[in-house]
Amino acid sequence: MTFNNKSVMIADLQKGMRNVELGVRVIRKWKTYNDIRENWQKGLELLLMDENSTIIQASIPKQLSKRFDQAIVEGKMYNFSKFIVEPNICDDDKATTANLKLDIGYSTNVIEALNLPIPMYGFQFTPFEDIINQHVDESTYIGKIDTHASY
């Protein structure tokens, strides 16, 4: 199903784009929490991959978490439209080296897609020598693990 928008690849995205459609696989989905107030959910984060194995992060605010948490399943493919492309600034939730990210809003459409030629997995590796020599962009995760207690 299409949304009558121009279909693009992740590499074609530019800051401020809105009226495009993106076919992707959700390769990772997780909840984010506020560091100051324990168990205070900030929203959802997604890693999305297209058929060229290019990866981009998408952020869903807390107000929309319930709507999208059950609708989006890790490992499945979707067509996204009516999102906003924004700079991927360095903060605690940045999980990719991409310069841009998707901001998911109230008007964003997400429809499951069945026949997209997208691989099941995507990896970005840092050479071990770069890690040892500290030539690593520390603004992205390298195996970050957080725990949150529930009461």
PDB file of C-alpha atoms in Angstrom:
ATOM      1  CA  MET A   1       0.000   0.000   0.000  1.00  0.00           C
ATOM      2  CA  THR A   2       1.295   3.459  -0.802  1.00  0.00           C
ATOM      3  CA  PHE A   3       0.413   6.860   0.571  1.00  0.00           C
ATOM      4  CA  ASN A   4       0.752   8.773  -2.754  1.00  0.00           C
ATOM      5  CA  ASN A   5       4.056  10.198  -1.566  1.00  0.00           C
ATOM      6  CA  LYS A   6       7.423   9.924  -3.278  1.00  0.00           C
ATOM      7  CA  SER A   7       9.141   6.700  -2.232  1.00  0.00           C
ATOM      8  CA  VAL A   8      12.778   7.236  -1.207  1.00  0.00           C
ATOM      9  CA  MET A   9      15.707   5.366   0.298  1.00  0.00           C
ATOM     10  CA  ILE A  10      17.232   6.363   3.645  1.00  0.00           C
ATOM     11  CA  ALA A  11      20.332   7.780   1.887  1.00  0.00           C
ATOM     12  CA  ASP A  12      18.049  10.179  -0.062  1.00  0.00           C
ATOM     13  CA  LEU A  13      16.550  11.763   3.057  1.00  0.00           C
ATOM     14  CA  GLN A  14      17.261  15.413   3.777  1.00  0.00           C
ATOM     15  CA  LYS A  15      16.550  17.609   6.801  1.00  0.00           C
ATOM     16  CA  GLY A  16      12.993  18.908   6.805  1.00  0.00           C
ATOM     17  CA  MET A  17      11.561  16.311   4.388  1.00  0.00           C
ATOM     18  CA  ARG A  18       7.928  15.414   5.121  1.00  0.00           C
ATOM     19  CA  ASN A  19       6.037  14.191   2.064  1.00  0.00           C
ATOM     20  CA  VAL A  20       7.964  11.028   1.335  1.00  0.00           C
ATOM     21  CA  GLU A  21       7.387   7.329   1.902  1.00  0.00           C
ATOM     22  CA  LEU A  22      10.036   5.042   3.326  1.00  0.00           C
ATOM     23  CA  GLY A  23       9.964   1.236   3.092  1.00  0.00           C
ATOM     24  CA  VAL A  24      11.974  -0.244   5.982  1.00  0.00           C
ATOM     25  CA  ARG A  25      12.444  -3.169   8.339  1.00  0.00           C
ATOM     26  CA  VAL A  26      12.390  -2.461  12.089  1.00  0.00           C
ATOM     27  CA  ILE A  27      15.614  -4.097  13.238  1.00  0.00           C
ATOM     28  CA  ARG A  28      15.429  -2.832  16.839  1.00  0.00           C
ATOM     29  CA  LYS A  29      12.779  -1.246  19.076  1.00  0.00           C
ATOM     30  CA  TRP A  30      13.209  -0.113  22.676  1.00  0.00           C
ATOM     31  CA  LYS A  31      11.690   2.170  25.311  1.00  0.00           C
ATOM     32  CA  THR A  32      13.657   5.130  26.600  1.00  0.00           C
ATOM     33  CA  TYR A  33      13.494   6.398  30.150  1.00  0.00           C
ATOM     34  CA  ASN A  34      14.248   9.631  31.948  1.00  0.00           C
ATOM     35  CA  ASP A  35      17.534   9.455  33.862  1.00  0.00           C
ATOM     36  CA  ILE A  36      16.278  11.668  36.689  1.00  0.00           C
ATOM     37  CA  ARG A  37      12.858  10.151  37.353  1.00  0.00           C
ATOM     38  CA  GLU A  38      13.153   6.361  37.460  1.00  0.00           C
ATOM     39  CA  ASN A  39      10.541   4.470  35.428  1.00  0.00           C
ATOM     40  CA  TRP A  40       9.463   7.699  33.676  1.00  0.00           C
ATOM     41  CA  GLN A  41       9.231   6.657  30.033  1.00  0.00           C
ATOM     42  CA  LYS A  42      10.350   9.278  27.488  1.00  0.00           C
ATOM     43  CA  GLY A  43       9.194   7.392  24.416  1.00  0.00           C
ATOM     44  CA  LEU A  44      10.211   4.717  21.927  1.00  0.00           C
ATOM     45  CA  GLU A  45      13.245   4.475  19.693  1.00  0.00           C
ATOM     46  CA  LEU A  46      13.513   2.434  16.501  1.00  0.00           C
ATOM     47  CA  LEU A  47      16.359   1.404  14.233  1.00  0.00           C
ATOM     48  CA  LEU A  48      15.068   1.167  10.672  1.00  0.00           C
ATOM     49  CA  MET A  49      16.879  -0.422   7.709  1.00  0.00           C
ATOM     50  CA  ASP A  50      16.109  -0.124   3.991  1.00  0.00           C
ATOM     51  CA  GLU A  51      16.906  -2.520   1.136  1.00  0.00           C
ATOM     52  CA  ASN A  52      20.433  -1.054   0.814  1.00  0.00           C
ATOM     53  CA  SER A  53      21.085  -1.979   4.477  1.00  0.00           C
ATOM     54  CA  THR A  54      21.237   1.724   5.370  1.00  0.00           C
ATOM     55  CA  ILE A  55      20.125   2.351   8.944  1.00  0.00           C
ATOM     56  CA  ILE A  56      18.381   5.349  10.502  1.00  0.00           C
ATOM     57  CA  GLN A  57      16.966   5.973  13.953  1.00  0.00           C
ATOM     58  CA  ALA A  58      13.355   7.016  14.558  1.00  0.00           C
ATOM     59  CA  SER A  59      12.010   8.637  17.724  1.00  0.00           C
ATOM     60  CA  ILE A  60       8.454   8.327  18.990  1.00  0.00           C
ATOM     61  CA  PRO A  61       7.432  10.664  21.838  1.00  0.00           C
ATOM     62  CA  LYS A  62       5.806   9.374  25.017  1.00  0.00           C
ATOM     63  CA  GLN A  63       2.366  10.676  23.975  1.00  0.00           C
ATOM     64  CA  LEU A  64       2.394   8.321  20.964  1.00  0.00           C
ATOM     65  CA  SER A  65       4.113   5.335  22.600  1.00  0.00           C
ATOM     66  CA  LYS A  66       0.929   3.354  23.200  1.00  0.00           C
ATOM     67  CA  ARG A  67      -0.289   3.921  19.639  1.00  0.00           C
ATOM     68  CA  PHE A  68       2.920   2.703  18.016  1.00  0.00           C
ATOM     69  CA  ASP A  69       4.290   0.210  20.558  1.00  0.00           C
ATOM     70  CA  GLN A  70       1.807  -2.507  19.646  1.00  0.00           C
ATOM     71  CA  ALA A  71       1.485  -1.493  15.978  1.00  0.00           C
ATOM     72  CA  ILE A  72       5.222  -1.761  15.246  1.00  0.00           C
ATOM     73  CA  VAL A  73       6.869  -5.154  15.717  1.00  0.00           C
ATOM     74  CA  GLU A  74      10.624  -5.658  15.700  1.00  0.00           C
ATOM     75  CA  GLY A  75      11.674  -7.654  12.612  1.00  0.00           C
ATOM     76  CA  LYS A  76       8.659  -6.717  10.469  1.00  0.00           C
ATOM     77  CA  MET A  77       8.643  -4.415   7.434  1.00  0.00           C
ATOM     78  CA  TYR A  78       6.619  -1.214   7.132  1.00  0.00           C
ATOM     79  CA  ASN A  79       5.947   1.759   4.897  1.00  0.00           C
ATOM     80  CA  PHE A  80       6.343   4.976   6.905  1.00  0.00           C
ATOM     81  CA  SER A  81       4.985   8.316   5.721  1.00  0.00           C
ATOM     82  CA  LYS A  82       4.280  11.791   7.139  1.00  0.00           C
ATOM     83  CA  PHE A  83       7.308  11.795   9.440  1.00  0.00           C
ATOM     84  CA  ILE A  84       9.769  14.655   9.840  1.00  0.00           C
ATOM     85  CA  VAL A  85      13.480  14.292   9.052  1.00  0.00           C
ATOM     86  CA  GLU A  86      15.587  16.029  11.698  1.00  0.00           C
ATOM     87  CA  PRO A  87      19.279  16.188  12.662  1.00  0.00           C
ATOM     88  CA  ASN A  88      20.375  13.281  14.844  1.00  0.00           C
ATOM     89  CA  ILE A  89      21.942  15.304  17.628  1.00  0.00           C
ATOM     90  CA  CYS A  90      24.252  13.769  20.186  1.00  0.00           C
ATOM     91  CA  ASP A  91      22.225  12.817  23.219  1.00  0.00           C
ATOM     92  CA  ASP A  92      21.788   9.801  25.467  1.00  0.00           C
ATOM     93  CA  ASP A  93      19.497   8.025  23.030  1.00  0.00           C
ATOM     94  CA  LYS A  94      21.583   8.251  19.848  1.00  0.00           C
ATOM     95  CA  ALA A  95      22.136   4.703  18.601  1.00  0.00           C
ATOM     96  CA  THR A  96      23.487   5.234  15.089  1.00  0.00           C
ATOM     97  CA  THR A  97      26.143   7.334  13.383  1.00  0.00           C
ATOM     98  CA  ALA A  98      23.595   8.688  10.878  1.00  0.00           C
ATOM     99  CA  ASN A  99      23.404  12.481  10.746  1.00  0.00           C
ATOM    100  CA  LEU A 100      19.614  12.415  10.453  1.00  0.00           C
ATOM    101  CA  LYS A 101      16.730  10.714  12.253  1.00  0.00           C
ATOM    102  CA  LEU A 102      12.975  10.437  11.831  1.00  0.00           C
ATOM    103  CA  ASP A 103      10.613  12.162  14.224  1.00  0.00           C
ATOM    104  CA  ILE A 104       7.337  10.268  14.370  1.00  0.00           C
ATOM    105  CA  GLY A 105       4.299  12.484  15.000  1.00  0.00           C
ATOM    106  CA  TYR A 106       0.519  12.408  15.261  1.00  0.00           C
ATOM    107  CA  SER A 107       0.051  12.383  11.473  1.00  0.00           C
ATOM    108  CA  THR A 108       2.664   9.683  10.782  1.00  0.00           C
ATOM    109  CA  ASN A 109       1.288   6.631   8.962  1.00  0.00           C
ATOM    110  CA  VAL A 110       2.821   3.185   9.446  1.00  0.00           C
ATOM    111  CA  ILE A 111       1.464   0.336   7.304  1.00  0.00           C
ATOM    112  CA  GLU A 112       2.878  -3.205   7.352  1.00  0.00           C
ATOM    113  CA  ALA A 113       4.625  -4.157   4.101  1.00  0.00           C
ATOM    114  CA  LEU A 114       5.025  -7.783   3.061  1.00  0.00           C
ATOM    115  CA  ASN A 115       7.146  -7.847  -0.085  1.00  0.00           C
ATOM    116  CA  LEU A 116      10.054  -5.466   0.393  1.00  0.00           C
ATOM    117  CA  PRO A 117      13.546  -6.790  -0.495  1.00  0.00           C
ATOM    118  CA  ILE A 118      15.059  -5.860   2.874  1.00  0.00           C
ATOM    119  CA  PRO A 119      17.518  -8.149   4.671  1.00  0.00           C
ATOM    120  CA  MET A 120      16.564  -9.493   8.072  1.00  0.00           C
ATOM    121  CA  TYR A 121      19.645  -8.150   9.876  1.00  0.00           C
ATOM    122  CA  GLY A 122      21.992  -5.198   9.563  1.00  0.00           C
ATOM    123  CA  PHE A 123      25.251  -4.596  11.348  1.00  0.00           C
ATOM    124  CA  GLN A 124      27.752  -1.761  11.595  1.00  0.00           C
ATOM    125  CA  PHE A 125      31.102  -2.890  12.946  1.00  0.00           C
ATOM    126  CA  THR A 126      33.962  -0.828  14.328  1.00  0.00           C
ATOM    127  CA  PRO A 127      37.408  -2.288  13.711  1.00  0.00           C
ATOM    128  CA  PHE A 128      38.947  -3.578  16.939  1.00  0.00           C
ATOM    129  CA  GLU A 129      42.081  -1.519  16.276  1.00  0.00           C
ATOM    130  CA  ASP A 130      39.984   1.681  16.269  1.00  0.00           C
ATOM    131  CA  ILE A 131      38.509   0.728  19.643  1.00  0.00           C
ATOM    132  CA  ILE A 132      41.944   0.021  21.142  1.00  0.00           C
ATOM    133  CA  ASN A 133      43.370   3.272  19.711  1.00  0.00           C
ATOM    134  CA  GLN A 134      40.287   5.201  20.919  1.00  0.00           C
ATOM    135  CA  HIS A 135      39.290   6.277  17.401  1.00  0.00           C
ATOM    136  CA  VAL A 136      35.638   5.641  18.169  1.00  0.00           C
ATOM    137  CA  ASP A 137      32.750   8.086  18.044  1.00  0.00           C
ATOM    138  CA  GLU A 138      31.646   7.915  21.666  1.00  0.00           C
ATOM    139  CA  SER A 139      28.383   9.695  20.856  1.00  0.00           C
ATOM    140  CA  THR A 140      26.922   6.360  19.717  1.00  0.00           C
ATOM    141  CA  TYR A 141      26.380   3.162  21.652  1.00  0.00           C
ATOM    142  CA  ILE A 142      28.908   0.393  21.957  1.00  0.00           C
ATOM    143  CA  GLY A 143      26.908  -2.182  23.871  1.00  0.00           C
ATOM    144  CA  LYS A 144      25.124   0.152  26.295  1.00  0.00           C
ATOM    145  CA  ILE A 145      23.011  -1.620  28.897  1.00  0.00           C
ATOM    146  CA  ASP A 146      20.538   0.141  31.180  1.00  0.00           C
ATOM    147  CA  THR A 147      18.457  -1.312  33.973  1.00  0.00           C
ATOM    148  CA  HIS A 148      15.251   0.130  35.323  1.00  0.00           C
ATOM    149  CA  ALA A 149      13.641  -1.172  38.468  1.00  0.00           C
ATOM    150  CA  SER A 150       9.892  -1.568  38.607  1.00  0.00           C
ATOM    151  CA  TYR A 151       7.917  -1.459  41.791  1.00  0.00           C
TER     152      TYR A 151
END
